Amino acid sequence: MAETTTRAAQPRGFRSAELGWPELHRIPHPPRRLPLLGDVLGANRATPLQDSLRFARHLGPIYRRKAFNREFVFVWGAELVADLADESRFAKHVGLGVANLRPVAGDGLFTAYNHEPNWQLAHDVLAPGFSREAMEAYHPMMLAVAGRLTDHWDREQAAGRPVDVPGDMTKLTLETIARTGFGHDFGSFERDRPHPFVTAMVGTLTYAQRLNSVPFPALLRRAAQRNADDIAYLNRMVDDLVRTRRTAGGDGDLLDRMLETAHPETGERLSPENVRRQVITFLVAGHETTSGALSFALHYLSRHPEVAARARAEVDRVWGAAAVPGYDQVAKLRYVRRVLDESLRLWPTAPAFAREAVQDTVLAGRYPMRRGAWTLVLTPMLQRDPEVWGADAERFDPDRFDPKAVRSRPPHVFKPFGTGARACIGRQFALHEATLVLGLLLRRYELRADPGYRLSVTERLTLMPEGLRLHVERRAGGSATAAPVADSDEAPAASASRCPVSGAGD
């Protein structure tokens, strides 16, 4: 708790870069900067992340952009990001779209400022909810929800209709986190339209992103009212869920931990308001990013039949004739995991994270930063850095995550879950769920891409392939096609790195 105290007086971050970067003039910016407006020529309000990637390719590993009266520094070079990972000099910065989510998520794990004590309290209380024992208990529920997905896909296939990949992955991951974490069933697969929770969630994420693209929030008056209505709905829904649990009790899931567990050292408990914020945080973050990761992975599998065939052969070999895979069998899908990692490399669904200086320092020995100065790390560009990933860094190739290839790369070049103490607490949950689902779908279906589809990425703070539809065909034999064979592949180093929840590493 000492770290929290020392950072209590720290600035929350400068709104404009010139206040925190004494030698800002040394950092390039786009040409044709306009007075008052800044670097808005050619910008698209709907795709700020993809605009930033385009500028990054032209301006290099560190650059700046100005929008109206606010200037931001962007970083993606591997050397610079490795320096920003130094926890003794840098910490998470809550800014841009993340800060815009505070009206709904407050001091939840994702949106808390570093000086707010509830972050450490909630982290310590909830970390055991992502232990191996807890994950093993979630596994049957993940299987049950996946069964609802395959039932739905079977019906769509029988009717000759393509499946809506992003929509169905959103249903899957929402039901998974709701059931495993909070004992709740949204009935997503029984609905013709998205559950109102999803509609409200998408509304709040979209509004948070739009706030960054206007000079005055008053210009979004109608959108602000819709956002307030969305937040009110999310709060009511979660309050009802918590009220029911207090009456009926649970079975030791995340919600029970929030309501009943005291901090092991201080004896503190989460307040009712913070419980609401944490539930909303987990429901949103626990399904939105995983659904995107699964959707991108299925897109690439459909476009690379040789990769899908290799992954499917691994599933058949490792799971064999078992009706359903056991918990330990999921981690043995090492090539399937590489497919997932490579999809996250190209399109990390949480596509950026911000870091701020906790003291006056010099980034990578070249760029002075005052305490509180901050920068935004562009994860998709970091993970496409040709100096690290090669001249073909834009190409989809799961063998980049072969153990030897992983060991040959420097640290801090693969960051789909953020970095440091504030990295994703649910990383192992998301990876287990996504690997399990990919294995089940590969085992059951052949995936057929629409030849006319071209990948289009929609942005709402998170990333998702837009309009992705796939035709699925049941495989001969249905589920299992081979007897189990010992898997001799060495476990990839990427799989071995552990979430901060359980200790070392990123």
Short mmCIF file of C-alpha atoms in Angstrom, two decimals, residues 104-453:
data_model
loop_
_atom_site.label_atom_id
_atom_site.label_comp_id
_atom_site.label_asym_id
_atom_site.label_seq_id
_atom_site.Cartn_x
_atom_site.Cartn_y
_atom_site.Cartn_z
CA VAL A 104 -19.93 4.49 -15.40
CA ALA A 105 -16.93 2.55 -14.02
CA GLY A 106 -15.56 5.05 -11.48
CA ASP A 107 -12.66 3.62 -9.50
CA GLY A 108 -13.12 0.12 -10.88
CA LEU A 109 -10.00 -1.89 -11.65
CA PHE A 110 -9.67 -0.61 -15.22
CA THR A 111 -10.49 3.06 -14.70
CA ALA A 112 -9.08 3.79 -11.22
CA TYR A 113 -6.39 6.42 -10.86
CA ASN A 114 -3.15 5.18 -9.35
CA HIS A 115 -3.69 7.13 -6.14
CA GLU A 116 -7.16 5.68 -5.47
CA PRO A 117 -7.00 3.02 -2.74
CA ASN A 118 -9.87 0.92 -4.07
CA TRP A 119 -7.71 -0.34 -6.94
CA GLN A 120 -5.28 -2.16 -4.64
CA LEU A 121 -8.09 -3.32 -2.36
CA ALA A 122 -10.13 -4.79 -5.21
CA HIS A 123 -7.07 -6.31 -6.89
CA ASP A 124 -6.01 -8.13 -3.73
CA VAL A 125 -9.54 -9.30 -2.93
CA LEU A 126 -10.28 -10.53 -6.46
CA ALA A 127 -6.93 -12.01 -7.50
CA PRO A 128 -7.75 -15.46 -6.03
CA GLY A 129 -10.76 -15.51 -8.37
CA PHE A 130 -8.30 -16.09 -11.22
CA SER A 131 -6.22 -18.81 -9.59
CA ARG A 132 -5.87 -22.23 -11.17
CA GLU A 133 -8.47 -23.67 -8.80
CA ALA A 134 -10.96 -20.95 -9.72
CA MET A 135 -10.27 -21.33 -13.43
CA GLU A 136 -10.84 -25.07 -13.24
CA ALA A 137 -14.22 -24.40 -11.64
CA TYR A 138 -15.17 -22.01 -14.46
CA HIS A 139 -14.32 -24.54 -17.17
CA PRO A 140 -17.64 -26.51 -17.13
CA MET A 141 -19.63 -23.28 -17.37
CA MET A 142 -17.51 -22.16 -20.32
CA LEU A 143 -18.29 -25.48 -22.00
CA ALA A 144 -22.00 -25.07 -21.35
CA VAL A 145 -22.10 -21.61 -22.93
CA ALA A 146 -20.03 -22.83 -25.89
CA GLY A 147 -22.65 -25.56 -26.35
CA ARG A 148 -25.32 -22.89 -26.74
CA LEU A 149 -23.18 -21.24 -29.41
CA THR A 150 -22.72 -24.46 -31.39
CA ASP A 151 -26.43 -25.25 -31.14
CA HIS A 152 -27.10 -21.83 -32.64
CA TRP A 153 -24.51 -22.32 -35.39
CA ASP A 154 -25.98 -25.75 -36.18
CA ARG A 155 -29.38 -24.13 -36.71
CA GLU A 156 -27.91 -21.38 -38.90
CA GLN A 157 -26.03 -23.95 -40.98
CA ALA A 158 -29.14 -26.10 -41.41
CA ALA A 159 -31.03 -23.03 -42.62
CA GLY A 160 -28.28 -22.20 -45.11
CA ARG A 161 -27.43 -18.91 -43.40
CA PRO A 162 -23.97 -17.55 -42.64
CA VAL A 163 -23.14 -16.92 -38.99
CA ASP A 164 -22.70 -13.42 -37.59
CA VAL A 165 -19.26 -13.86 -36.05
CA PRO A 166 -18.89 -10.62 -34.02
CA GLY A 167 -22.50 -10.77 -32.84
CA ASP A 168 -22.27 -14.40 -31.79
CA MET A 169 -18.88 -14.01 -30.13
CA THR A 170 -20.31 -11.09 -28.13
CA LYS A 171 -23.20 -13.28 -26.99
CA LEU A 172 -20.81 -16.07 -26.08
CA THR A 173 -18.37 -14.01 -24.04
CA LEU A 174 -21.09 -11.99 -22.29
CA GLU A 175 -22.84 -15.17 -21.17
CA THR A 176 -19.52 -16.70 -20.10
CA ILE A 177 -18.42 -13.87 -17.82
CA ALA A 178 -21.98 -13.36 -16.53
CA ARG A 179 -22.38 -17.02 -15.56
CA THR A 180 -18.89 -17.70 -14.23
CA GLY A 181 -18.47 -14.41 -12.41
CA PHE A 182 -21.95 -13.46 -11.31
CA GLY A 183 -24.28 -16.44 -11.69
CA HIS A 184 -26.43 -14.56 -14.18
CA ASP A 185 -27.92 -15.63 -17.51
CA PHE A 186 -28.71 -12.90 -20.07
CA GLY A 187 -30.38 -15.37 -22.43
CA SER A 188 -28.38 -13.91 -25.32
CA PHE A 189 -28.79 -16.86 -27.69
CA GLU A 190 -32.54 -16.86 -27.24
CA ARG A 191 -32.83 -13.23 -28.37
CA ASP A 192 -33.27 -11.90 -31.90
CA ARG A 193 -31.68 -8.59 -30.89
CA PRO A 194 -28.71 -7.85 -28.63
CA HIS A 195 -29.47 -7.78 -24.93
CA PRO A 196 -30.12 -4.22 -23.69
CA PHE A 197 -26.96 -4.54 -21.60
CA VAL A 198 -24.92 -4.92 -24.80
CA THR A 199 -26.70 -1.98 -26.41
CA ALA A 200 -26.04 0.22 -23.38
CA MET A 201 -22.43 -0.95 -23.13
CA VAL A 202 -21.73 -0.21 -26.80
CA GLY A 203 -23.35 3.18 -26.31
CA THR A 204 -21.08 4.12 -23.40
CA LEU A 205 -17.94 2.91 -25.20
CA THR A 206 -18.86 4.78 -28.37
CA TYR A 207 -19.65 7.97 -26.47
CA ALA A 208 -16.37 7.77 -24.58
CA GLN A 209 -14.51 7.62 -27.87
CA ARG A 210 -16.53 10.43 -29.46
CA LEU A 211 -15.66 12.76 -26.58
CA ASN A 212 -12.06 12.74 -27.80
CA SER A 213 -13.01 14.00 -31.25
CA VAL A 214 -14.89 17.20 -30.40
CA PRO A 215 -13.47 20.48 -29.03
CA PHE A 216 -16.40 21.06 -26.66
CA PRO A 217 -18.45 18.27 -25.01
CA ALA A 218 -21.54 20.51 -25.26
CA LEU A 219 -21.60 19.69 -28.98
CA LEU A 220 -22.69 16.15 -28.01
CA ARG A 221 -25.71 17.19 -25.95
CA ARG A 222 -28.08 14.57 -27.35
CA ALA A 223 -25.42 11.89 -27.23
CA ALA A 224 -24.66 12.88 -23.63
CA GLN A 225 -28.30 12.32 -22.67
CA ARG A 226 -28.30 8.91 -24.36
CA ASN A 227 -25.08 8.11 -22.51
CA ALA A 228 -26.66 9.11 -19.20
CA ASP A 229 -29.60 6.82 -19.97
CA ASP A 230 -27.21 3.98 -20.85
CA ILE A 231 -25.32 4.44 -17.58
CA ALA A 232 -28.57 4.51 -15.60
CA TYR A 233 -29.62 1.24 -17.21
CA LEU A 234 -26.28 -0.45 -16.48
CA ASN A 235 -26.45 0.71 -12.86
CA ARG A 236 -30.03 -0.56 -12.41
CA MET A 237 -29.24 -3.92 -13.96
CA VAL A 238 -26.18 -4.45 -11.77
CA ASP A 239 -27.97 -3.24 -8.64
CA ASP A 240 -30.73 -5.81 -9.30
CA LEU A 241 -28.14 -8.54 -9.81
CA VAL A 242 -26.37 -7.66 -6.53
CA ARG A 243 -29.67 -7.40 -4.63
CA THR A 244 -30.66 -10.87 -5.78
CA ARG A 245 -27.33 -12.30 -4.73
CA ARG A 246 -27.50 -10.77 -1.26
CA THR A 247 -30.85 -12.52 -0.81
CA ALA A 248 -30.14 -15.88 -2.41
CA GLY A 249 -26.40 -16.36 -1.89
CA GLY A 250 -23.93 -17.78 -4.38
CA ASP A 251 -21.25 -20.40 -4.87
CA GLY A 252 -18.02 -18.49 -4.31
CA ASP A 253 -17.77 -16.70 -7.66
CA LEU A 254 -16.38 -13.20 -8.27
CA LEU A 255 -19.52 -11.50 -6.98
CA ASP A 256 -19.38 -13.47 -3.74
CA ARG A 257 -15.77 -12.38 -3.33
CA MET A 258 -16.76 -8.75 -3.84
CA LEU A 259 -19.55 -8.98 -1.29
CA GLU A 260 -18.04 -11.21 1.39
CA THR A 261 -14.23 -11.15 1.23
CA ALA A 262 -12.14 -8.79 3.34
CA HIS A 263 -8.62 -7.74 2.42
CA PRO A 264 -6.28 -10.38 3.89
CA GLU A 265 -4.10 -7.78 5.64
CA THR A 266 -6.24 -4.72 6.36
CA GLY A 267 -9.67 -6.32 6.79
CA GLU A 268 -11.21 -3.71 4.47
CA ARG A 269 -14.19 -4.59 2.30
CA LEU A 270 -15.41 -3.15 -0.99
CA SER A 271 -18.14 -0.55 -0.57
CA PRO A 272 -21.53 -1.18 -2.24
CA GLU A 273 -20.79 1.57 -4.79
CA ASN A 274 -17.43 0.05 -5.64
CA VAL A 275 -18.97 -3.43 -5.97
CA ARG A 276 -21.31 -2.00 -8.62
CA ARG A 277 -18.37 -0.43 -10.44
CA GLN A 278 -16.35 -3.62 -10.36
CA VAL A 279 -19.26 -5.70 -11.66
CA ILE A 280 -19.77 -3.30 -14.58
CA THR A 281 -16.01 -3.32 -15.25
CA PHE A 282 -15.86 -7.12 -15.38
CA LEU A 283 -19.01 -7.50 -17.45
CA VAL A 284 -17.79 -4.97 -20.02
CA ALA A 285 -14.06 -5.70 -20.09
CA GLY A 286 -14.60 -9.42 -19.50
CA HIS A 287 -16.50 -9.92 -22.72
CA GLU A 288 -15.89 -7.04 -25.12
CA THR A 289 -12.19 -7.64 -25.74
CA THR A 290 -12.41 -11.44 -25.79
CA SER A 291 -15.22 -11.37 -28.34
CA GLY A 292 -13.04 -9.21 -30.58
CA ALA A 293 -10.06 -11.52 -30.20
CA LEU A 294 -12.15 -14.56 -31.14
CA SER A 295 -13.69 -12.74 -34.10
CA PHE A 296 -10.32 -11.72 -35.56
CA ALA A 297 -8.96 -15.24 -35.01
CA LEU A 298 -11.92 -16.80 -36.84
CA HIS A 299 -11.46 -14.31 -39.69
CA TYR A 300 -7.82 -15.34 -40.13
CA LEU A 301 -8.61 -19.05 -39.82
CA SER A 302 -11.21 -18.73 -42.58
CA ARG A 303 -8.72 -16.90 -44.82
CA HIS A 304 -5.85 -19.33 -44.18
CA PRO A 305 -7.20 -22.87 -44.66
CA GLU A 306 -3.72 -24.35 -44.24
CA VAL A 307 -3.50 -22.79 -40.76
CA ALA A 308 -7.02 -23.99 -39.92
CA ALA A 309 -6.15 -27.52 -41.07
CA ARG A 310 -3.04 -27.61 -38.90
CA ALA A 311 -4.91 -26.26 -35.88
CA ARG A 312 -7.78 -28.70 -36.43
CA ALA A 313 -5.36 -31.63 -36.64
CA GLU A 314 -3.90 -30.58 -33.31
CA VAL A 315 -7.35 -30.49 -31.72
CA ASP A 316 -8.13 -33.97 -33.05
CA ARG A 317 -4.80 -35.30 -31.85
CA VAL A 318 -4.83 -33.76 -28.37
CA TRP A 319 -8.51 -34.09 -27.48
CA GLY A 320 -9.04 -37.38 -29.26
CA ALA A 321 -12.39 -39.10 -28.79
CA ALA A 322 -13.29 -37.28 -25.55
CA ALA A 323 -16.82 -35.90 -25.74
CA VAL A 324 -15.67 -32.66 -24.13
CA PRO A 325 -12.13 -31.51 -23.32
CA GLY A 326 -10.92 -31.39 -19.74
CA TYR A 327 -9.47 -28.24 -18.24
CA ASP A 328 -5.85 -29.37 -18.66
CA GLN A 329 -6.41 -30.38 -22.30
CA VAL A 330 -7.04 -26.77 -23.32
CA ALA A 331 -3.51 -25.64 -22.48
CA LYS A 332 -2.16 -28.44 -24.69
CA LEU A 333 -3.56 -26.76 -27.80
CA ARG A 334 -0.28 -24.96 -28.38
CA TYR A 335 -0.72 -24.25 -32.07
CA VAL A 336 -4.29 -23.04 -31.54
CA ARG A 337 -2.88 -20.70 -28.91
CA ARG A 338 -0.35 -19.43 -31.46
CA VAL A 339 -3.21 -18.64 -33.83
CA LEU A 340 -4.86 -16.63 -31.07
CA ASP A 341 -1.62 -14.84 -30.17
CA GLU A 342 -0.93 -13.95 -33.81
CA SER A 343 -4.45 -12.55 -34.16
CA LEU A 344 -3.89 -10.49 -31.00
CA ARG A 345 -0.57 -9.32 -32.40
CA LEU A 346 -2.13 -7.87 -35.53
CA TRP A 347 -5.33 -6.61 -33.92
CA PRO A 348 -5.07 -6.35 -30.13
CA THR A 349 -8.67 -5.60 -29.24
CA ALA A 350 -7.57 -3.20 -26.49
CA PRO A 351 -5.35 -1.34 -28.96
CA ALA A 352 -3.48 1.14 -26.77
CA PHE A 353 -2.39 1.83 -23.22
CA ALA A 354 -1.11 5.03 -21.65
CA ARG A 355 1.92 5.47 -19.38
CA GLU A 356 2.87 8.45 -17.27
CA ALA A 357 6.14 9.44 -15.63
CA VAL A 358 6.11 9.14 -11.84
CA GLN A 359 9.21 11.36 -11.64
CA ASP A 360 11.15 13.66 -13.93
CA THR A 361 12.93 11.33 -16.32
CA VAL A 362 14.33 10.92 -19.83
CA LEU A 363 12.61 8.37 -22.06
CA ALA A 364 15.16 6.01 -23.63
CA GLY A 365 17.87 8.55 -22.78
CA ARG A 366 16.59 10.97 -25.45
CA TYR A 367 13.22 12.54 -24.63
CA PRO A 368 12.88 14.48 -21.33
CA MET A 369 9.57 14.05 -19.50
CA ARG A 370 8.31 15.92 -16.45
CA ARG A 371 6.55 14.08 -13.65
CA GLY A 372 2.97 13.47 -14.78
CA ALA A 373 3.77 13.68 -18.49
CA TRP A 374 2.19 10.82 -20.39
CA THR A 375 2.19 9.04 -23.71
CA LEU A 376 -0.04 6.60 -25.53
CA VAL A 377 1.48 3.29 -26.64
CA LEU A 378 0.05 2.11 -29.97
CA THR A 379 0.01 -1.64 -29.41
CA PRO A 380 -0.81 -2.67 -33.01
CA MET A 381 2.20 -0.71 -34.29
CA LEU A 382 4.48 -2.01 -31.54
CA GLN A 383 3.47 -5.51 -32.58
CA ARG A 384 4.14 -4.68 -36.22
CA ASP A 385 7.56 -3.08 -35.66
CA PRO A 386 9.61 -4.44 -38.60
CA GLU A 387 12.83 -4.21 -36.60
CA VAL A 388 11.41 -6.81 -34.23
CA TRP A 389 8.89 -8.78 -36.29
CA GLY A 390 10.59 -8.64 -39.68
CA ALA A 391 9.84 -7.08 -43.05
CA ASP A 392 6.69 -9.22 -43.33
CA ALA A 393 5.26 -8.03 -40.02
CA GLU A 394 1.87 -7.34 -41.61
CA ARG A 395 1.51 -11.00 -42.64
CA PHE A 396 -0.48 -13.46 -40.53
CA ASP A 397 1.86 -16.24 -39.37
CA PRO A 398 1.20 -18.16 -36.12
CA ASP A 399 4.72 -19.61 -36.21
CA ARG A 400 5.95 -16.25 -34.95
CA PHE A 401 4.93 -17.68 -31.58
CA ASP A 402 6.92 -20.87 -31.91
CA PRO A 403 8.92 -21.13 -28.65
CA LYS A 404 12.26 -20.52 -30.38
CA ALA A 405 10.92 -17.45 -32.14
CA VAL A 406 9.50 -16.09 -28.88
CA ARG A 407 12.84 -16.54 -27.10
CA SER A 408 14.69 -14.76 -29.90
CA ARG A 409 12.69 -11.53 -29.46
CA PRO A 410 13.34 -8.85 -26.86
CA PRO A 411 10.88 -8.46 -23.97
CA HIS A 412 7.99 -5.98 -24.03
CA VAL A 413 7.19 -6.30 -27.75
CA PHE A 414 3.91 -8.24 -27.32
CA LYS A 415 1.50 -6.33 -25.08
CA PRO A 416 -2.14 -7.16 -25.89
CA PHE A 417 -3.01 -7.11 -22.18
CA GLY A 418 -1.15 -3.94 -21.20
CA THR A 419 1.88 -3.88 -18.96
CA GLY A 420 3.01 -3.90 -15.36
CA ALA A 421 0.97 -3.96 -12.18
CA ARG A 422 -2.10 -2.57 -13.94
CA ALA A 423 -2.11 -5.14 -16.74
CA CYS A 424 -5.27 -7.19 -17.26
CA ILE A 425 -6.27 -9.12 -14.13
CA GLY A 426 -8.37 -11.52 -16.22
CA ARG A 427 -5.74 -12.41 -18.81
CA GLN A 428 -5.67 -16.14 -18.05
CA PHE A 429 -9.47 -16.29 -18.00
CA ALA A 430 -9.65 -14.71 -21.46
CA LEU A 431 -6.92 -16.91 -22.93
CA HIS A 432 -8.43 -20.13 -21.58
CA GLU A 433 -11.91 -19.20 -22.81
CA ALA A 434 -10.71 -18.15 -26.27
CA THR A 435 -8.47 -21.18 -26.78
CA LEU A 436 -11.25 -23.52 -25.63
CA VAL A 437 -13.79 -21.95 -27.98
CA LEU A 438 -11.47 -21.99 -30.99
CA GLY A 439 -10.72 -25.65 -30.32
CA LEU A 440 -14.40 -26.54 -30.08
CA LEU A 441 -15.30 -24.67 -33.27
CA LEU A 442 -12.41 -26.12 -35.26
CA ARG A 443 -13.31 -29.59 -34.09
CA ARG A 444 -16.94 -29.22 -35.17
CA TYR A 445 -16.88 -27.04 -38.30
CA GLU A 446 -15.16 -26.17 -41.52
CA LEU A 447 -15.04 -22.39 -41.86
CA ARG A 448 -15.81 -20.81 -45.24
CA ALA A 449 -15.01 -17.16 -45.84
CA ASP A 450 -17.10 -14.89 -48.04
CA PRO A 451 -14.78 -14.24 -51.03
CA GLY A 452 -16.07 -10.69 -51.32
CA TYR A 453 -15.41 -9.73 -47.71
#
